[in-house]
Structure formats: C-alpha cells, structure tokens
Amino acid sequence: MMHLEEQKEWFSTWFNSPYYHLLYDERDDQEANEFLNNLVSALKPEQGSSVLDLACGAGRHSRALAAHGLKVSGCDLSPNSIEEAKRNSDSDLTFFVHDMREPLQEQYQYVFNLFTSFGYFDDTRQNALVLKSVHDALTDPAMLVIDFMNTHKVIRDLRFRQEIKKHGILFHIKKEVSNGRIVKTIAFEDQGTSYFFQEKVQALYLSDFEELLTEANFDIVRFAGNYQLDAFDSETSDRLILICKKK
C-alpha cells in the first residue's frame, strides 16, 4: 500500500515525520555552533537580547544561540520537532508551534531564519507574509538573518538521482527543477509500507531577496557565502546568508 503524503502542504507532513529526522541525522550541533559563533561575533548582541529562531526544527541553532547568553525562543510548524526541541528547553530557551506566515505574539530584537527555511510555499506571495510577520515583531536593534542555499550553484551541480541508506531504510531520492522550484522526491519502504514525500523550495536568487526585503522595509547590511561569513560568490559559495536591518 502506498502512503501518499501530498494532500497537505509538503512541509506540514514531511517535517513532522520521524523519517525526516532519520534521513538528515548527520546534521550535528558542531556545524550549528560554529556558524552561530561567527554570527554572534558579527552582530555583537548584548547579553540577554531576545532572539527568535524562526522555523527552528528540533532546536539545534536555538541551543547554540542560548549558549551565548541570549534569551531564545524557537518556533516551528511541526509539533513533533517542537516536542523534540522542548526536551532541551529551560528558562532562557523556549519553543512553540507556529506558522511563520502568521503574526507573532511577542517582540524580538533578532530573528534568525536558518538552513534554507524560506521559500516553501506554492504561492510566492506568501513570502511577503513571512517578512511582514518578522518586521512587525522586531524591536531595536531589529536585525533579521536569513540563511539560504546558493540557488545558482545548487541547480548547476544538481545530482538528479541518488540512494541513501539510513537505519536500514533505503531512501530513493530524485531532484529536479520545476516551475521555479527545486523539487526533491523521497520514496522508500518501511515495514511493508511504501512512503512518498516531497520537498519544494523556491529557486530564489540574491536579486529576488533584494526585491522581497526592500518591499518588506528591510535593508540588507551584509551578505555572505558560507558559515565563516566570507564574501558571497554566485559561482562558488555554498550559502547565501543575508544580514538585514528593519527600516
């Protein structure tokens, strides 16, 4: 029997699935810690500054931020991810379920949207809802950091098919570019049941972000191309990291 997980928005099913965490279990805290060390050094937030980790997943970036003496909240659409994150929460580290398109109830001095957690929606106009929500929730110094893929390099180097075996499960992965999106199809079988998920991320370039952020009343004060915050190069950089300030 085939389990088709396409009826809802893809991220509401896939990110809430235990198989998502199995497939990506190599994502470790060391990478998150090194990246956040570099960001904190660049931004120089005061001790106790309020921070939101927007689309926090299981909270690895949130924990890295809290280790710098910041008051961190993390939110994600996936209840399962938030439950996992809460296992490591304390008075300076809290988590809640939230759709990033919806208004936020609290205000924050810094908002971080990390590890390509933007551009998930079928309707590209909903990106503006995300940025408006963040803009309305930011207070002085009102900084937003977006960590996205370098779309040009990702598409150029795309591996169209691969197989990955994790925890005894063979994941069949197909990637393609379709309708302005990078689409990853993930098919596998576990205990006699076949599963099918998709990831769909808008193929956004620096110019797209410049337009989106300007319309949302943000200034880009710096952009970088990797987790060491070196200069961005569309041909060679692995990431597109945007450091923005609310106008």
GROMACS .gro file of C-alpha atoms in nm:
model
  247
    1MET     CA    1   0.000   0.000   0.000
    2MET     CA    2   0.137   0.344  -0.094
    3HIS     CA    3   0.125   0.622   0.161
    4LEU     CA    4   0.090   0.946  -0.035
    5GLU     CA    5   0.186   1.246   0.178
    6GLU     CA    6   0.086   1.519  -0.069
    7GLN     CA    7  -0.260   1.620   0.044
    8LYS     CA    8  -0.136   1.895   0.278
    9GLU     CA    9   0.140   2.147   0.222
   10TRP     CA   10   0.455   1.936   0.187
   11PHE     CA   11   0.636   2.084   0.486
   12SER     CA   12   0.347   2.016   0.725
   13THR     CA   13   0.373   1.640   0.662
   14TRP     CA   14   0.741   1.578   0.583
   15PHE     CA   15   0.892   1.788   0.863
   16ASN     CA   16   0.650   1.628   1.109
   17SER     CA   17   0.751   1.276   1.002
   18PRO     CA   18   1.005   1.071   1.201
   19TYR     CA   19   1.163   0.974   0.868
   20TYR     CA   20   1.270   1.334   0.808
   21HIS     CA   21   1.495   1.317   1.115
   22LEU     CA   22   1.625   0.973   1.012
   23LEU     CA   23   1.727   1.092   0.667
   24TYR     CA   24   1.902   1.405   0.794
   25ASP     CA   25   2.054   1.268   1.113
   26GLU     CA   26   2.405   1.377   1.008
   27ARG     CA   27   2.319   1.739   1.083
   28ASP     CA   28   2.506   1.790   1.405
   29ASP     CA   29   2.546   2.055   1.670
   30GLN     CA   30   2.909   2.130   1.579
   31GLU     CA   31   2.819   2.288   1.245
   32ALA     CA   32   2.542   2.490   1.411
   33ASN     CA   33   2.772   2.605   1.690
   34GLU     CA   34   3.046   2.721   1.452
   35PHE     CA   35   2.801   2.913   1.235
   36LEU     CA   36   2.628   3.080   1.528
   37ASN     CA   37   2.964   3.168   1.686
   38ASN     CA   38   3.050   3.358   1.369
   39LEU     CA   39   2.711   3.528   1.351
   40VAL     CA   40   2.718   3.637   1.714
   41SER     CA   41   3.070   3.774   1.668
   42ALA     CA   42   2.948   3.975   1.368
   43LEU     CA   43   2.623   4.103   1.523
   44LYS     CA   44   2.754   4.157   1.879
   45PRO     CA   45   2.415   4.129   2.057
   46GLU     CA   46   2.406   4.234   2.421
   47GLN     CA   47   2.374   3.962   2.685
   48GLY     CA   48   2.010   3.873   2.739
   49SER     CA   49   1.896   4.003   2.400
   50SER     CA   50   1.571   3.849   2.280
   51VAL     CA   51   1.607   3.615   1.983
   52LEU     CA   52   1.362   3.415   1.770
   53ASP     CA   53   1.481   3.109   1.579
   54LEU     CA   54   1.213   3.105   1.308
   55ALA     CA   55   1.148   2.754   1.170
   56CYS     CA   56   1.375   2.608   1.438
   57GLY     CA   57   1.321   2.236   1.370
   58ALA     CA   58   1.449   2.036   1.666
   59GLY     CA   59   1.630   2.339   1.804
   60ARG     CA   60   1.999   2.288   1.732
   61HIS     CA   61   2.050   2.651   1.629
   62SER     CA   62   1.839   2.770   1.922
   63ARG     CA   63   2.064   2.586   2.166
   64ALA     CA   64   2.374   2.733   2.004
   65LEU     CA   65   2.230   3.084   2.038
   66ALA     CA   66   2.128   3.031   2.401
   67ALA     CA   67   2.485   2.926   2.482
   68HIS     CA   68   2.586   3.287   2.407
   69GLY     CA   69   2.372   3.423   2.690
   70LEU     CA   70   2.078   3.520   2.472
   71LYS     CA   71   1.711   3.476   2.561
   72VAL     CA   72   1.598   3.246   2.282
   73SER     CA   73   1.259   3.132   2.157
   74GLY     CA   74   1.222   2.882   1.876
   75CYS     CA   75   0.913   2.820   1.667
   76ASP     CA   76   0.825   2.566   1.402
   77LEU     CA   77   0.515   2.437   1.224
   78SER     CA   78   0.598   2.077   1.318
   79PRO     CA   79   0.462   1.967   1.659
   80ASN     CA   80   0.697   1.668   1.660
   81SER     CA   81   1.002   1.888   1.606
   82ILE     CA   82   0.890   2.123   1.883
   83GLU     CA   83   0.839   1.832   2.122
   84GLU     CA   84   1.193   1.717   2.047
   85ALA     CA   85   1.326   2.071   2.098
   86LYS     CA   86   1.143   2.111   2.431
   87ARG     CA   87   1.341   1.825   2.579
   88ASN     CA   88   1.632   2.068   2.597
   89SER     CA   89   1.442   2.385   2.694
   90ASP     CA   90   1.493   2.595   3.008
   91SER     CA   91   1.407   2.943   3.135
   92ASP     CA   92   1.618   3.109   2.862
   93LEU     CA   93   1.521   2.867   2.586
   94THR     CA   94   1.156   2.812   2.498
   95PHE     CA   95   0.975   2.659   2.200
   96PHE     CA   96   0.630   2.688   2.048
   97VAL     CA   97   0.437   2.570   1.740
   98HIS     CA   98   0.383   2.849   1.488
   99ASP     CA   99   0.319   2.903   1.117
  100MET     CA  100   0.572   3.165   1.002
  101ARG     CA  101   0.309   3.332   0.784
  102GLU     CA  102   0.101   3.423   1.089
  103PRO     CA  103   0.163   3.727   1.314
  104LEU     CA  104   0.391   3.670   1.611
  105GLN     CA  105   0.261   3.748   1.960
  106GLU     CA  106   0.592   3.864   2.110
  107GLN     CA  107   0.865   4.104   2.006
  108TYR     CA  108   1.229   4.016   1.948
  109GLN     CA  109   1.550   4.207   1.888
  110TYR     CA  110   1.689   3.946   1.649
  111VAL     CA  111   1.519   3.693   1.421
  112PHE     CA  112   1.715   3.408   1.262
  113ASN     CA  113   1.575   3.203   0.973
  114LEU     CA  114   1.838   2.939   0.910
  115PHE     CA  115   1.926   2.637   0.699
  116THR     CA  116   1.709   2.716   0.395
  117SER     CA  117   1.383   2.757   0.588
  118PHE     CA  118   1.234   3.011   0.348
  119GLY     CA  119   1.050   2.990   0.015
  120TYR     CA  120   0.849   2.677   0.092
  121PHE     CA  121   0.513   2.796  -0.036
  122ASP     CA  122   0.332   2.724  -0.362
  123ASP     CA  123   0.218   3.087  -0.371
  124THR     CA  124   0.530   3.305  -0.381
  125ARG     CA  125   0.326   3.599  -0.248
  126GLN     CA  126   0.324   3.429   0.089
  127ASN     CA  127   0.692   3.516   0.129
  128ALA     CA  128   0.573   3.871   0.193
  129LEU     CA  129   0.352   3.746   0.477
  130VAL     CA  130   0.655   3.589   0.643
  131LEU     CA  131   0.860   3.906   0.615
  132LYS     CA  132   0.572   4.124   0.738
  133SER     CA  133   0.529   3.899   1.042
  134VAL     CA  134   0.900   3.930   1.119
  135HIS     CA  135   0.906   4.306   1.054
  136ASP     CA  136   0.614   4.367   1.289
  137ALA     CA  137   0.775   4.156   1.564
  138LEU     CA  138   1.119   4.321   1.556
  139THR     CA  139   1.232   4.584   1.802
  140ASP     CA  140   1.563   4.771   1.829
  141PRO     CA  141   1.822   4.681   1.701
  142ALA     CA  142   1.575   4.489   1.480
  143MET     CA  143   1.803   4.252   1.289
  144LEU     CA  144   1.697   3.964   1.062
  145VAL     CA  145   1.933   3.692   0.938
  146ILE     CA  146   1.829   3.461   0.653
  147ASP     CA  147   2.049   3.162   0.570
  148PHE     CA  148   1.951   3.023   0.228
  149MET     CA  149   2.109   2.798  -0.033
  150ASN     CA  150   2.309   2.945  -0.321
  151THR     CA  151   2.047   2.862  -0.581
  152HIS     CA  152   2.274   2.912  -0.881
  153LYS     CA  153   2.530   2.660  -0.755
  154VAL     CA  154   2.268   2.413  -0.632
  155ILE     CA  155   2.098   2.399  -0.972
  156ARG     CA  156   2.428   2.385  -1.161
  157ASP     CA  157   2.556   2.091  -0.953
  158LEU     CA  158   2.225   1.911  -0.904
  159ARG     CA  159   2.252   1.533  -0.859
  160PHE     CA  160   1.932   1.415  -1.018
  161ARG     CA  161   1.916   1.071  -0.857
  162GLN     CA  162   2.076   0.910  -0.555
  163GLU     CA  163   2.013   0.641  -0.296
  164ILE     CA  164   2.088   0.685   0.074
  165LYS     CA  165   2.062   0.406   0.331
  166LYS     CA  166   1.989   0.513   0.689
  167HIS     CA  167   1.886   0.294   0.982
  168GLY     CA  168   1.810   0.005   0.750
  169ILE     CA  169   1.587   0.214   0.522
  170LEU     CA  170   1.685   0.278   0.159
  171PHE     CA  171   1.576   0.628   0.054
  172HIS     CA  172   1.537   0.678  -0.322
  173ILE     CA  173   1.588   1.047  -0.397
  174LYS     CA  174   1.515   1.233  -0.720
  175LYS     CA  175   1.584   1.604  -0.770
  176GLU     CA  176   1.462   1.833  -1.045
  177VAL     CA  177   1.390   2.196  -1.121
  178SER     CA  178   1.021   2.254  -1.191
  179ASN     CA  179   0.810   2.572  -1.209
  180GLY     CA  180   1.075   2.784  -1.044
  181ARG     CA  181   1.131   2.538  -0.761
  182ILE     CA  182   1.392   2.283  -0.666
  183VAL     CA  183   1.192   1.967  -0.603
  184LYS     CA  184   1.328   1.669  -0.413
  185THR     CA  185   1.119   1.350  -0.424
  186ILE     CA  186   1.187   1.099  -0.146
  187ALA     CA  187   1.049   0.745  -0.179
  188PHE     CA  188   1.115   0.449   0.049
  189GLU     CA  189   0.962   0.145   0.211
  190ASP     CA  190   0.949   0.059   0.581
  191GLN     CA  191   0.785  -0.244   0.740
  192GLY     CA  192   0.590  -0.328   0.426
  193THR     CA  193   0.454   0.023   0.368
  194SER     CA  194   0.572   0.250   0.087
  195TYR     CA  195   0.611   0.622   0.152
  196PHE     CA  196   0.643   0.921  -0.078
  197PHE     CA  197   0.735   1.273   0.029
  198GLN     CA  198   0.846   1.587  -0.150
  199GLU     CA  199   1.049   1.894  -0.063
  200LYS     CA  200   0.982   2.201  -0.276
  201VAL     CA  201   1.184   2.517  -0.228
  202GLN     CA  202   1.156   2.826  -0.444
  203ALA     CA  203   1.467   2.889  -0.655
  204LEU     CA  204   1.536   3.232  -0.507
  205TYR     CA  205   1.845   3.429  -0.607
  206LEU     CA  206   2.012   3.728  -0.443
  207SER     CA  207   1.816   3.962  -0.670
  208ASP     CA  208   1.489   3.802  -0.556
  209PHE     CA  209   1.577   3.854  -0.191
  210GLU     CA  210   1.682   4.213  -0.258
  211GLU     CA  211   1.339   4.282  -0.407
  212LEU     CA  212   1.148   4.095  -0.134
  213LEU     CA  213   1.338   4.257   0.151
  214THR     CA  214   1.313   4.608   0.006
  215GLU     CA  215   0.936   4.569  -0.032
  216ALA     CA  216   0.917   4.445   0.329
  217ASN     CA  217   1.110   4.750   0.455
  218PHE     CA  218   1.440   4.581   0.532
  219ASP     CA  219   1.788   4.696   0.437
  220ILE     CA  220   2.049   4.429   0.360
  221VAL     CA  221   2.355   4.545   0.552
  222ARG     CA  222   2.575   4.246   0.464
  223PHE     CA  223   2.560   3.922   0.269
  224ALA     CA  224   2.795   3.627   0.289
  225GLY     CA  225   2.855   3.299   0.110
  226ASN     CA  226   2.936   3.045   0.381
  227TYR     CA  227   2.919   2.975   0.752
  228GLN     CA  228   3.253   3.151   0.801
  229LEU     CA  229   3.079   3.465   0.665
  230ASP     CA  230   3.320   3.504   0.373
  231ALA     CA  231   3.212   3.714   0.074
  232PHE     CA  232   2.934   3.575  -0.144
  233ASP     CA  233   3.019   3.450  -0.493
  234SER     CA  234   2.736   3.307  -0.701
  235GLU     CA  235   2.967   3.056  -0.872
  236THR     CA  236   3.149   2.915  -0.569
  237SER     CA  237   2.960   2.992  -0.247
  238ASP     CA  238   2.765   2.717  -0.075
  239ARG     CA  239   2.521   2.951   0.100
  240LEU     CA  240   2.352   3.289   0.065
  241ILE     CA  241   2.346   3.450   0.410
  242LEU     CA  242   2.165   3.784   0.438
  243ILE     CA  243   2.205   4.011   0.740
  244CYS     CA  244   1.925   4.268   0.737
  245LYS     CA  245   1.804   4.561   0.946
  246LYS     CA  246   1.446   4.677   0.981
  247LYS     CA  247   1.390   5.022   0.834
   0.00000   0.00000   0.00000
